[in-house]
Coordinates of C-alpha atoms in Angstrom, one line a residue:
Chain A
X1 CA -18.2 -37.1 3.5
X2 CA -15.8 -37.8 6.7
X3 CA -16.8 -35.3 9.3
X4 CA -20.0 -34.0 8.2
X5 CA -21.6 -35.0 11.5
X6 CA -19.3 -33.3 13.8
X7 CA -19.3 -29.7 11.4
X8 CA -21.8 -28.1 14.3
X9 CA -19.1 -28.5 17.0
X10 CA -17.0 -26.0 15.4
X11 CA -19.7 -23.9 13.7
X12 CA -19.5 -21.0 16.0
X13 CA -23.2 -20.0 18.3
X14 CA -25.1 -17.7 16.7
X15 CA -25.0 -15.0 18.7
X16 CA -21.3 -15.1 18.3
X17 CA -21.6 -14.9 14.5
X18 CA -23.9 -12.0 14.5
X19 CA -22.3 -10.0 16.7
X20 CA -19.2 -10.4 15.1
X21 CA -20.6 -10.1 12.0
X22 CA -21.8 -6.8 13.1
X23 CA -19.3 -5.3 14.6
X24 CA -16.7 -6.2 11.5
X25 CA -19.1 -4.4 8.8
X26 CA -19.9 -1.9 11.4
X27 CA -15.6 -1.3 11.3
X28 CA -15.2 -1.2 7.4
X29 CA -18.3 0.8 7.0
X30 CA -17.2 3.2 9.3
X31 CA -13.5 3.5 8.8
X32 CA -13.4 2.5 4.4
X33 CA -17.0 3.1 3.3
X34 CA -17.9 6.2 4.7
X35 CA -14.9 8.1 3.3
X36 CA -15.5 6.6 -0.3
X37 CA -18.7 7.6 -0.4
X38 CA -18.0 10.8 1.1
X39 CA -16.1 12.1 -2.3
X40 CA -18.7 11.8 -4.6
X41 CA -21.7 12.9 -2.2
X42 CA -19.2 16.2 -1.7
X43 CA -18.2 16.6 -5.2
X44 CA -21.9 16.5 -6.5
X45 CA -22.9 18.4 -4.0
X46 CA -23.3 21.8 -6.1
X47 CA -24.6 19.7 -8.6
X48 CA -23.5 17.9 -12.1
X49 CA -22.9 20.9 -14.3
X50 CA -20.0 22.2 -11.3
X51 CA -18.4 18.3 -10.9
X52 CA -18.7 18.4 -14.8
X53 CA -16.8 22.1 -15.0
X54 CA -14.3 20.9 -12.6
X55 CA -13.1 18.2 -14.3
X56 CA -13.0 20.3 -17.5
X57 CA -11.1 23.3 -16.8
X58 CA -7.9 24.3 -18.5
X59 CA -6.1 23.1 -15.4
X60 CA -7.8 20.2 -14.5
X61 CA -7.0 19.1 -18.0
X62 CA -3.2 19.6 -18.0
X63 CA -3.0 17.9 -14.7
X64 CA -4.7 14.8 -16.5
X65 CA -2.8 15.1 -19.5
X66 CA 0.3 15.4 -16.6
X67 CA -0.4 12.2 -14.8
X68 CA -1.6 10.2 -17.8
X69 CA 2.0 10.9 -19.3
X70 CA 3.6 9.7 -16.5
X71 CA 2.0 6.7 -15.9
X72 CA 2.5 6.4 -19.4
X73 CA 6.3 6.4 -19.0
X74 CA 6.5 4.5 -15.4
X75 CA 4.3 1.5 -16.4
X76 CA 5.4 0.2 -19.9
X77 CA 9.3 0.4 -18.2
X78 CA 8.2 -1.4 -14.6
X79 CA 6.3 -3.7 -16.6
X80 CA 9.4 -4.5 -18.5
X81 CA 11.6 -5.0 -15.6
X82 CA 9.1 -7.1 -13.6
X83 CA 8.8 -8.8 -16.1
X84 CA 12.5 -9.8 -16.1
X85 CA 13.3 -10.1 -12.3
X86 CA 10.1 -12.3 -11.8
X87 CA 11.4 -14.6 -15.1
X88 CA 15.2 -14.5 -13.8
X89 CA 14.3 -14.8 -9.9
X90 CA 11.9 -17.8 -10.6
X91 CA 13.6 -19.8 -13.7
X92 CA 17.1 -19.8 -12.5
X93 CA 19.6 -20.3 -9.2
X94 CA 21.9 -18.1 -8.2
X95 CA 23.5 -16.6 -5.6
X96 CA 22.3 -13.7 -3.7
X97 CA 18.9 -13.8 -5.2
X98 CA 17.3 -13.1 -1.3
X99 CA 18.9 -9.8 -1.1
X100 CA 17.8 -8.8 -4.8
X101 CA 14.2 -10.0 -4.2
X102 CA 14.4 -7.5 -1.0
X103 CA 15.7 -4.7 -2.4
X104 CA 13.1 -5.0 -5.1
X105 CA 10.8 -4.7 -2.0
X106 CA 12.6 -1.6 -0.7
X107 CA 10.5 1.0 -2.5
X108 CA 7.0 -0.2 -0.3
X109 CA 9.5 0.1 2.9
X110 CA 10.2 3.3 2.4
X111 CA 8.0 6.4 3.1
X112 CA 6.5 8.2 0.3
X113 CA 8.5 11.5 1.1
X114 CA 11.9 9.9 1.4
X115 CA 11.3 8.5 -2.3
X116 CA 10.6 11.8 -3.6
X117 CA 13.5 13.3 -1.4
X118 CA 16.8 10.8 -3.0
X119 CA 15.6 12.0 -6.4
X120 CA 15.7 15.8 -5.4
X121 CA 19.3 14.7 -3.7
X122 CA 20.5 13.3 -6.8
X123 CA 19.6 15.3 -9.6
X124 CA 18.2 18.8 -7.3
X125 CA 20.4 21.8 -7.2
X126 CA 22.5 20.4 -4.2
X127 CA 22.3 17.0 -5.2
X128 CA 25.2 15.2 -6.7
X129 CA 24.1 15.3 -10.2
X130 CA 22.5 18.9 -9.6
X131 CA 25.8 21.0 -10.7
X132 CA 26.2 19.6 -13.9
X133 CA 22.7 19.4 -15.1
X134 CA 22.1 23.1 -14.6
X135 CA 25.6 23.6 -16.6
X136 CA 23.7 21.7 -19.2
X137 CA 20.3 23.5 -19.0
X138 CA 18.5 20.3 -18.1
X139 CA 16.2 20.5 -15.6
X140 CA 15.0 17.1 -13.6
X141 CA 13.2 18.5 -9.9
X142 CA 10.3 20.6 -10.3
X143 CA 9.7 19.7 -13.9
X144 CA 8.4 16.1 -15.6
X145 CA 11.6 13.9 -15.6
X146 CA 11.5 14.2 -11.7
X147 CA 8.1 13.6 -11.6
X148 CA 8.4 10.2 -13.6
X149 CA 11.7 9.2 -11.7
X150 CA 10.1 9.4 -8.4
X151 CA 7.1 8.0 -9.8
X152 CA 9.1 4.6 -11.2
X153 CA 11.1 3.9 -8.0
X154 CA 7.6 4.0 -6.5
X155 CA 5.8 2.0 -8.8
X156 CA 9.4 -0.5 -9.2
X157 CA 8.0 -3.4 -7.1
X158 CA 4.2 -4.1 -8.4
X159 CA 4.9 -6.0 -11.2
X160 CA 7.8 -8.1 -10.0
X161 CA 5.8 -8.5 -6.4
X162 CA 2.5 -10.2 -8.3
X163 CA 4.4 -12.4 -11.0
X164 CA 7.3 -13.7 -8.6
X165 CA 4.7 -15.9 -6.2
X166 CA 2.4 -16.7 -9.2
X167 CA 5.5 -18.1 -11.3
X168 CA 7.1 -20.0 -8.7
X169 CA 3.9 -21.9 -7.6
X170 CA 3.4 -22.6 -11.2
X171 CA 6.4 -24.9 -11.8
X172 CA 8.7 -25.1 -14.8
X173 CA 7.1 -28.5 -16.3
X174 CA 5.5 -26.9 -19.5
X175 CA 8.5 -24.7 -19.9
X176 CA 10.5 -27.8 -20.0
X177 CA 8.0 -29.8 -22.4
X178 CA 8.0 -27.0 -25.0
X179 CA 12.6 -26.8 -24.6
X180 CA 12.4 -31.0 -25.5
X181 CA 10.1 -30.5 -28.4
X182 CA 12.8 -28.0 -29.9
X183 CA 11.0 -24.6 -28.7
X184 CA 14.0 -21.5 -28.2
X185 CA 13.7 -19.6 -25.5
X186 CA 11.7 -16.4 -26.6
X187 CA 9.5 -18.8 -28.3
X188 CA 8.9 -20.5 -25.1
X189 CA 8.5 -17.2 -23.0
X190 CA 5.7 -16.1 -25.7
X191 CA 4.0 -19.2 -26.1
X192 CA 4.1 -20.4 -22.8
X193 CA 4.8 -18.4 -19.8
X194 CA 3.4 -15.5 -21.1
X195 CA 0.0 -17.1 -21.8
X196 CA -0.3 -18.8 -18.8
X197 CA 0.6 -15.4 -16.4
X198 CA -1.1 -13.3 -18.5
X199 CA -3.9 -12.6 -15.5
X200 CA -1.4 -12.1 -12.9
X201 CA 0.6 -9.7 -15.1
X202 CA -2.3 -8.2 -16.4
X203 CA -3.0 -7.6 -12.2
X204 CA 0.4 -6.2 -11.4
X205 CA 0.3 -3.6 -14.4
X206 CA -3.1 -2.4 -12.7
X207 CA -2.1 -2.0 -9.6
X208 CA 1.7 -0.4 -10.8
X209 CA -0.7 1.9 -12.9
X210 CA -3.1 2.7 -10.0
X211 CA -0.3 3.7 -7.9
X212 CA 1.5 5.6 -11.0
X213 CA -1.4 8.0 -11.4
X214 CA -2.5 8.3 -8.0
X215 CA 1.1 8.8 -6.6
X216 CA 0.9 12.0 -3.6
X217 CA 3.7 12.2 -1.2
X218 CA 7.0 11.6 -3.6
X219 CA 5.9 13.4 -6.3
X220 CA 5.0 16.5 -4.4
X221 CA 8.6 16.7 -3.2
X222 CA 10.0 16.8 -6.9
X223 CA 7.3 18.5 -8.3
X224 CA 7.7 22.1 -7.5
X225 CA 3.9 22.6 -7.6
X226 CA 4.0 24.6 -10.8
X227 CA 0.5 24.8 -12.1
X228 CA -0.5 24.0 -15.5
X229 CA 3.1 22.4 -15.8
X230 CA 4.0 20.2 -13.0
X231 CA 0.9 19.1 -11.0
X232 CA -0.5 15.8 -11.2
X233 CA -3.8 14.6 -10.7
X234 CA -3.4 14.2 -6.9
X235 CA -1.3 17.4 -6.8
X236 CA -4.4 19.4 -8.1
X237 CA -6.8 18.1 -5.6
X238 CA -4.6 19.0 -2.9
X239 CA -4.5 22.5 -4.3
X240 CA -8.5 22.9 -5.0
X241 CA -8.7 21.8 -1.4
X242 CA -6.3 24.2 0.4
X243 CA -7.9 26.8 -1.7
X244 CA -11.4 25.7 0.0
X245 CA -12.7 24.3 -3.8
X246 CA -14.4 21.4 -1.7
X247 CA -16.6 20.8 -4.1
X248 CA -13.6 21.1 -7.0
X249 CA -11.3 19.0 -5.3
X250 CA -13.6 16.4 -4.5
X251 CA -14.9 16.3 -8.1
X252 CA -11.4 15.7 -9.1
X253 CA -10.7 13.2 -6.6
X254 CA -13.9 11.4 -7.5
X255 CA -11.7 10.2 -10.8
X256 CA -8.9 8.9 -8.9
X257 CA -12.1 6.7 -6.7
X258 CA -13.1 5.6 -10.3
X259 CA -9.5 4.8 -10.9
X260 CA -9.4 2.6 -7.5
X261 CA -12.6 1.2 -8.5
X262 CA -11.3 0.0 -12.1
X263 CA -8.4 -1.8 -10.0
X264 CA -10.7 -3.5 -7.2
X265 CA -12.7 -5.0 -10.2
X266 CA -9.5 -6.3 -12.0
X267 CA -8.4 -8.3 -8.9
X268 CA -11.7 -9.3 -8.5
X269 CA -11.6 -10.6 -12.0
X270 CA -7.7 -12.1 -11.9
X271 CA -9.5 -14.4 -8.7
X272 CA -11.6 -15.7 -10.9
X273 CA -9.8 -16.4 -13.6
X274 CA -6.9 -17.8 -11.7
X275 CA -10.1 -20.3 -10.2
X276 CA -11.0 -21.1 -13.0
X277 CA -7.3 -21.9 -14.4
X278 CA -7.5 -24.4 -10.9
X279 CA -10.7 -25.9 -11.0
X280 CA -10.1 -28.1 -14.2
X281 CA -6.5 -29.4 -12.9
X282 CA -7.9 -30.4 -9.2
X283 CA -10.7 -32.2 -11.3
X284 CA -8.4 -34.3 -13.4
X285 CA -6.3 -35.2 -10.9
X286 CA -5.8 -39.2 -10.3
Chain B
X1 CA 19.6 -6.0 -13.0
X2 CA 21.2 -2.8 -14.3
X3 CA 17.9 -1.3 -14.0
X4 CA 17.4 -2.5 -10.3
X5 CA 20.3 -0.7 -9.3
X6 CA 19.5 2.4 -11.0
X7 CA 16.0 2.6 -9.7
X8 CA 16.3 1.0 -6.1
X9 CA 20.5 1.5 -5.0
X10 CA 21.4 4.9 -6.5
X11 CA 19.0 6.8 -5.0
X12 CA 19.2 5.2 -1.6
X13 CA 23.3 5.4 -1.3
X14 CA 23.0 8.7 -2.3
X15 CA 20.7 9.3 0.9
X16 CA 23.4 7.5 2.9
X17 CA 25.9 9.6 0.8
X18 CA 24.4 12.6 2.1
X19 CA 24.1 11.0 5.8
X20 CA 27.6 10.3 5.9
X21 CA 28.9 13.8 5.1
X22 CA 27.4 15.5 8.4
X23 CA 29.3 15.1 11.7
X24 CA 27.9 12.8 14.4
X25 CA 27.6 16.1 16.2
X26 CA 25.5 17.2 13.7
X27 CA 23.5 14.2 13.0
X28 CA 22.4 13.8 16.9
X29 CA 21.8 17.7 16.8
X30 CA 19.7 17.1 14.0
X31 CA 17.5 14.4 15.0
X32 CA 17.0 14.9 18.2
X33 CA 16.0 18.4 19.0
X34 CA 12.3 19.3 20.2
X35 CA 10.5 19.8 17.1
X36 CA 12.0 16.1 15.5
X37 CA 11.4 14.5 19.1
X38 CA 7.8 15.5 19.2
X39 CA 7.2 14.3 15.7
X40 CA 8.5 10.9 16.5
X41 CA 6.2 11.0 19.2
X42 CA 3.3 11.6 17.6
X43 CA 4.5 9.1 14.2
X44 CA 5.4 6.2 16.5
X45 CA 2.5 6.7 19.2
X46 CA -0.2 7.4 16.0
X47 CA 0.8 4.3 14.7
X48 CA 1.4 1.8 17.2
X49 CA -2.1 2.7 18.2
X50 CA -3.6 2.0 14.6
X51 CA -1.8 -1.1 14.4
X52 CA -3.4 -2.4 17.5
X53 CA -7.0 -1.1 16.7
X54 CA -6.2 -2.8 13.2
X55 CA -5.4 -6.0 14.6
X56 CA -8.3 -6.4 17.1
X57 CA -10.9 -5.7 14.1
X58 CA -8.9 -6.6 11.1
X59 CA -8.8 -10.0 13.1
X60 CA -12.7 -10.0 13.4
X61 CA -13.0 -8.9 9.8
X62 CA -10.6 -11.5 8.4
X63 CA -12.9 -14.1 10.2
X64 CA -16.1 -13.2 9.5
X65 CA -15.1 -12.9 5.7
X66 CA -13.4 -16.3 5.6
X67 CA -16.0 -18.4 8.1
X68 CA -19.3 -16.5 7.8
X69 CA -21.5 -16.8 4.7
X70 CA -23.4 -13.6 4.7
X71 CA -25.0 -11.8 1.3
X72 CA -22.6 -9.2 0.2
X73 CA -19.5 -11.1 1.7
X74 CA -17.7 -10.7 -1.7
X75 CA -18.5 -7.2 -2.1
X76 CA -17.1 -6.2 1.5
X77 CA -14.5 -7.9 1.0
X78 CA -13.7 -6.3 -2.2
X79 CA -13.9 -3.1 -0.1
X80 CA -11.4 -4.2 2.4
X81 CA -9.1 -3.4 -0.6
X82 CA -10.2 0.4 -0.5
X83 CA -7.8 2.2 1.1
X84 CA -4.8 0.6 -0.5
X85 CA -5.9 1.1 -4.0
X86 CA -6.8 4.5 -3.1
X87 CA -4.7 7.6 -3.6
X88 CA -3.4 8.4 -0.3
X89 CA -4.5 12.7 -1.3
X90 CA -7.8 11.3 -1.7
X91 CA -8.1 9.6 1.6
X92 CA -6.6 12.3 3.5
X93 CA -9.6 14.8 1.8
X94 CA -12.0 12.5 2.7
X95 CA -11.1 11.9 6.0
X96 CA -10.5 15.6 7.0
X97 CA -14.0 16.7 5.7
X98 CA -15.8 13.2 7.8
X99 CA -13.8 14.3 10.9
X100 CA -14.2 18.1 10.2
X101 CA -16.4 20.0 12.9
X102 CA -19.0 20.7 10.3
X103 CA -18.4 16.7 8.6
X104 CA -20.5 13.6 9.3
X105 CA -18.8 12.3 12.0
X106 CA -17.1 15.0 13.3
X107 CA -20.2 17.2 14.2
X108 CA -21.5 14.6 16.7
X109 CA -17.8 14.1 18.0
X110 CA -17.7 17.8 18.6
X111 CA -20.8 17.7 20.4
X112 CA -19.7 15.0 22.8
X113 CA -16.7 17.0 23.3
X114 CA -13.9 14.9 20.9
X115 CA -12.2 16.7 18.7
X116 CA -11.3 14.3 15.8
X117 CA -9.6 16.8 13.1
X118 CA -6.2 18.5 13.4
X119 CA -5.6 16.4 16.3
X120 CA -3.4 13.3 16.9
X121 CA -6.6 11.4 17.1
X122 CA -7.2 12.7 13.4
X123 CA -3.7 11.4 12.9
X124 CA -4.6 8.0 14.4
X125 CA -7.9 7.4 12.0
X126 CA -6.0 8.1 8.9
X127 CA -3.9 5.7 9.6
X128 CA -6.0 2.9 11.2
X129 CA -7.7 3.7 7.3
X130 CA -4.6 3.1 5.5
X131 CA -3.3 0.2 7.5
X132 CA -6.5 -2.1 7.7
X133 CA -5.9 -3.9 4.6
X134 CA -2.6 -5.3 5.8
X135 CA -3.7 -6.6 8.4
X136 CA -6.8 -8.7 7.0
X137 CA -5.0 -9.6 3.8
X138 CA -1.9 -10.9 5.7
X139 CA -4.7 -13.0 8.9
X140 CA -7.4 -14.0 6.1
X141 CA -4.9 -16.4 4.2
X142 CA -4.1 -17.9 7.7
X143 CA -7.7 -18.7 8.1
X144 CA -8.3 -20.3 4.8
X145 CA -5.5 -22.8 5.6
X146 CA -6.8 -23.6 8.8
X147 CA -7.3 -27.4 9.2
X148 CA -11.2 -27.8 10.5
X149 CA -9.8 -31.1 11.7
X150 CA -7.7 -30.1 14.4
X151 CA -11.2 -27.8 15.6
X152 CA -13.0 -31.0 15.3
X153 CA -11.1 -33.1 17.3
X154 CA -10.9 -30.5 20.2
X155 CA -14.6 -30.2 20.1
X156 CA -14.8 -34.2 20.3
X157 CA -12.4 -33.9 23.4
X158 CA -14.9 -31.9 25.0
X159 CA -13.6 -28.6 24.4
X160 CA -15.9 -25.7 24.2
X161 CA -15.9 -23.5 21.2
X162 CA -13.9 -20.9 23.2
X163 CA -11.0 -23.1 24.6
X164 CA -10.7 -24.7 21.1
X165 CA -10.4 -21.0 19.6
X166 CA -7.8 -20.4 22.3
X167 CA -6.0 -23.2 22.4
X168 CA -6.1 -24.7 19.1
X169 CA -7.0 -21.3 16.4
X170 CA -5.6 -18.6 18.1
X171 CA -1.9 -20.2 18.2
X172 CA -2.1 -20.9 14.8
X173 CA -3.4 -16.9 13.7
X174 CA -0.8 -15.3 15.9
X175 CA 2.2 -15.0 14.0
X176 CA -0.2 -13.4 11.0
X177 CA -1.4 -11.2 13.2
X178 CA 2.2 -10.1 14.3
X179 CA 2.9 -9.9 10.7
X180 CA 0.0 -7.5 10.0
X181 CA 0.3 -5.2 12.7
X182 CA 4.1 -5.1 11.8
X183 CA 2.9 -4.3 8.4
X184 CA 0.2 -1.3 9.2
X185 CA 3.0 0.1 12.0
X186 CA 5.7 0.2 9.2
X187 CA 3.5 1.5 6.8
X188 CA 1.9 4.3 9.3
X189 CA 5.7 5.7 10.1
X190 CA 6.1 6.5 6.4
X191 CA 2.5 8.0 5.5
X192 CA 2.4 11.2 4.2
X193 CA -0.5 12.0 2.1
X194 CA -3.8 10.6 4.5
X195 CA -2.0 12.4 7.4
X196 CA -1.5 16.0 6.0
X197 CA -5.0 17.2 5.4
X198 CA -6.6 15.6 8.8
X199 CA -3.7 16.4 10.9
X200 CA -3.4 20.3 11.2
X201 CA 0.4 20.1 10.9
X202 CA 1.0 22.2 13.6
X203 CA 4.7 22.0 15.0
X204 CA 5.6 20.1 18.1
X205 CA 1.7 18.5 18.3
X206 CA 0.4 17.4 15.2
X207 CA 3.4 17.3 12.9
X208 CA 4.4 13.5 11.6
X209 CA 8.3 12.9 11.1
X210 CA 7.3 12.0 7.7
X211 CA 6.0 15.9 7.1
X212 CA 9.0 17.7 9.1
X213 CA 11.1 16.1 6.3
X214 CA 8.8 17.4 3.8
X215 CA 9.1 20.9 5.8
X216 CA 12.8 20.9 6.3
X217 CA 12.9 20.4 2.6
X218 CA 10.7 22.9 1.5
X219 CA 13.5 25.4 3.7
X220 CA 16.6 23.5 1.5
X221 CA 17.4 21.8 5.1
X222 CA 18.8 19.6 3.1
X223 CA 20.9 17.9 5.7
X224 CA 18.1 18.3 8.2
X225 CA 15.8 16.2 5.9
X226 CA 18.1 13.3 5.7
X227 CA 19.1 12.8 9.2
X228 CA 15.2 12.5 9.8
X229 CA 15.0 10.5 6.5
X230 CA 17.3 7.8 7.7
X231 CA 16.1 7.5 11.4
X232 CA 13.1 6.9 9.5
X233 CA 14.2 4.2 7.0
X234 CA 16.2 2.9 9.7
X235 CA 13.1 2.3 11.6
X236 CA 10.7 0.8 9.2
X237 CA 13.3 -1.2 7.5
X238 CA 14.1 -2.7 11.3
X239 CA 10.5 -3.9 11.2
X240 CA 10.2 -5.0 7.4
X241 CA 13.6 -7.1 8.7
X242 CA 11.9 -8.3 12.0
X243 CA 8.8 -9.2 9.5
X244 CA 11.3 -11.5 7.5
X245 CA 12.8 -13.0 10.3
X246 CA 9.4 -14.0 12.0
X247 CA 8.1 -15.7 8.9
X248 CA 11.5 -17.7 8.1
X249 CA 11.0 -19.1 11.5
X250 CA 6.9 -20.1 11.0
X251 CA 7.9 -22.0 8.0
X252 CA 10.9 -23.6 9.5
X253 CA 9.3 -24.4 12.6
X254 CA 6.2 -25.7 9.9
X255 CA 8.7 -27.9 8.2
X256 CA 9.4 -29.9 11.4
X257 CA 6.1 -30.6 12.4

């Protein structure tokens, strides 16, 4: 081992590393911990039978059933498109392929409101689109098709974001293997590339799912606020709480922690696996 | 690709659709009177200031998780994670009833005479919460990749721990830490959902840009919305753009060394 006597020269004092240890959990505990603990200490606060009523009225419920049919909608479709930019940006050349991947970034540029706002410009009364819907009785702002159109451009960039890197470190070697030893090319993508990003995919669906359901600022422009027909999830927890429902809203928002909770401990889980996938290759390695 | 275009570019040209019928009369008139002025104000002055409390502790967070073994590193780092995977509604909730007179924090605020809620302070905590992740998820890579080498051979040279961390780390974190505090500014402009519960929304002092949009709409301002919608997207996709430009030049200016 090269090195290992001069390692204390740049091993910091240990004063140094306490304080700084210090001050950066005293930061997250203060500023990320606090909060997150705040929700459930509030929303049990009146006890388990009122968390447990306030996830189960008839409300509560049709703003579950709301959100989980939206991200129901958003996801499988996102998936599918990430899917095929991350494939198409990685695996071929082609002109103009810098703009594409930034305007698949766009949607995390751009603030939550403004997303909402171009869908309620395009299909709302005003909009473009808005005259001719109403002559056709279909209604897009303030009722579900809104909600999942503001919800997709949202959500558009998760998938594509987390395969794109993953792919293009990867290489096309194996891909090229299985094309000499007669493989088409859906075979190849099924048998191949899927397998070996499952992890990563498996990541970017979580996280495009995540945001999906927990979604505030673009779908309460298109939304309308209608209860019982057009509030989400996030929606209804900003309604307990203006009402002063503390403990209801928090007991609600307690799910959506669980939900953030669920996608801290699948990237926690795609690390290791994606370690794992490494460890074996560095070992082998002439 | 068809999909791209009907997800990402219809909605966006219509936005500039919409821009383009108003006058430039109009469009100044729009964005610039007292109420829009204040809330840039308070959007841009919020934010710059999370950005720079993010970048001085994000920094010391990104270090201590990449350098310092301590029990529980995986955990908090896990945790750095929190306020990106959580629903901005949430956040703001949880913020409002910490900073609250009668919350956790607040309360002892209060009595030393700070008043954290329905302030622009309450404004700037919200978004310090939101933008910490990108800070230390954009300086904590940096870190990793840092060559131990180059802090060696400054230490044999005879340079203390602080001149090599000067001289020889810090040059090498900076353009992260540009990067991340580009990253939380951008994303603190846009933030809605955090913001609205902890900042009072009253107009002229605590109302973000990001809520008069919301506020015009509500009225059917319709053209009042997008004028403030583009300065907006004008302004955070300046810095997304700046962003991009910054990195190109690390990694050509890498590729020559």
């Amino acid at each position: 081992m090269p090195g290992r006597s001069t390692v204390h020269l740049v091993d910091d004092p240990a004063w140094v590393r306490w304080t700084l240890t210090a001050v950066a959990l005293g930061f997250l505990t203060l500023f990320v911990v606090a909060p997150t603990v705040l929700v459930f200490v509030e929303g049990l606060k009146r006890g388990w039978q009122v968390y447990v009523d306030a996830l189960t009225t008839p409300e509560a419920r049709d703003a579950i059933r709301l959100t989980l049919i939206t991200a129901a909608i958003a996801v499988p479709l996102n998936t599918a498109f990430g899917l095929a930019a991350a494939w198409w940006i990685t695996r071929f050349r082609w002109k103009g392929k810098t703009l594409v991947v930034s305007l698949i970034d766009l949607p995390f540029g751009v603030s939550p409101v403004i997303s909402g706002m171009v869908t309620v410009l395009l299909f709302g009364a005003p909009g473009l689109l808005g005259p001719w819907l109403q002559a056709h009785d279909i209604r897009i702002v303030f009722a579900l098709p809104g909600i999942v159109l503001a919800t997709i451009f949202v959500t558009f960039p998760f998938v594509a974001r987390e395969l794109i890197p993953f792919l293009e470190t990867q290489g096309t070697e194996e891909e090229e293997a299985a094309h000499i030893l007669g493989a088409g090319g859906w075979q190849i993508f099924f048998r191949v590339t899927l397998p070996n990003i499952k992890w990563s995919l498996l990541y970017g669906v979580i996280l495009c799912n995540a945001r999906a359901m927990g979604e505030f600022g673009a779908v309460s422009v298109v939304s309308g606020h209608i209860r019982g027909e057009t509030n989400t999830v996030p929606l209804y927890v900003e309604i307990l709480y203006n009402e002063y429902s503390f403990a209801a809203a928090f007991s609600v928002a307690s799910l959506l922690v669980l939900l953030a909770g669920v996608t801290l401990a699948a990237k926690k889980l795609v690390e290791w696996k994606a370690r794992d996938l490494r460890r074996p290759e560095t070992g082998s390695a002439p | 690709m068809a999909y791209l275009g009907l997800v990402v570019l219809i909605p966006l040209s219509t936005l500039a659709l919409k821009a383009s019928s108003l006058s430039w009369d109009q469009f100044w008139a729009l964005t610039t009177g007292p109420r829009a002025l204040a809330s840039y104000r308070l959007s841009f002055g919020t934010s710059l200031a999370a950005a720079g409390v993010n970048v001085v502790f994000g920094a010391v967070l990104a270090w201590v998780l990449v350098r310092y073994p301590f029990p529980g590193r995986s955990v908090a780092d896990a945790i750095v994670d929190i306020p990106f995977a959580l629903p901005t509604a949430v956040s703001g909730i949880a913020l409002t009833a910490l900073y609250a007179s009668n919350g956790w924090f607040g309360g002892p605020l209060e009595r030393l005479g700070v008043k954290a809620a329905f302030s622009p302070l309450g404004v700037g905590i919200a978004l310090t919460f939101i933008g910490l992740p990108f800070v230390v998820r954009t300086v904590q890579p940096v870190i990793e990749e840092l060559d131990r080498e180059m802090e060696e051979a400054a230490a044999v040279l005879g340079a203390g721990r602080l001149q090599t961390f000067l001289r020889v780390v810090f040059p090498e974190m900076l353009p992260a830490l540009i990067t991340g505090f580009a990253l939380s500014f951008a994303r603190g402009l846009g933030e809605y959902g955090s913001v609205v519960f902890i900042s009072g929304n009253m107009p002229g002092k605590t109302e973000i840009a990001p809520l008069l949009i919301m506020t015009r709409l509500e009225q059917y301002d319709y053209p009042g919305a997008t004028a403030l919608a583009v300065v907006l997207l004008l302004a955070s996709l300046t810095i997304l753009l700046a962003i991009n430009r910054l990195q190109s030049f690390v990694r050509a200016r890498g590729g020559m060394a």
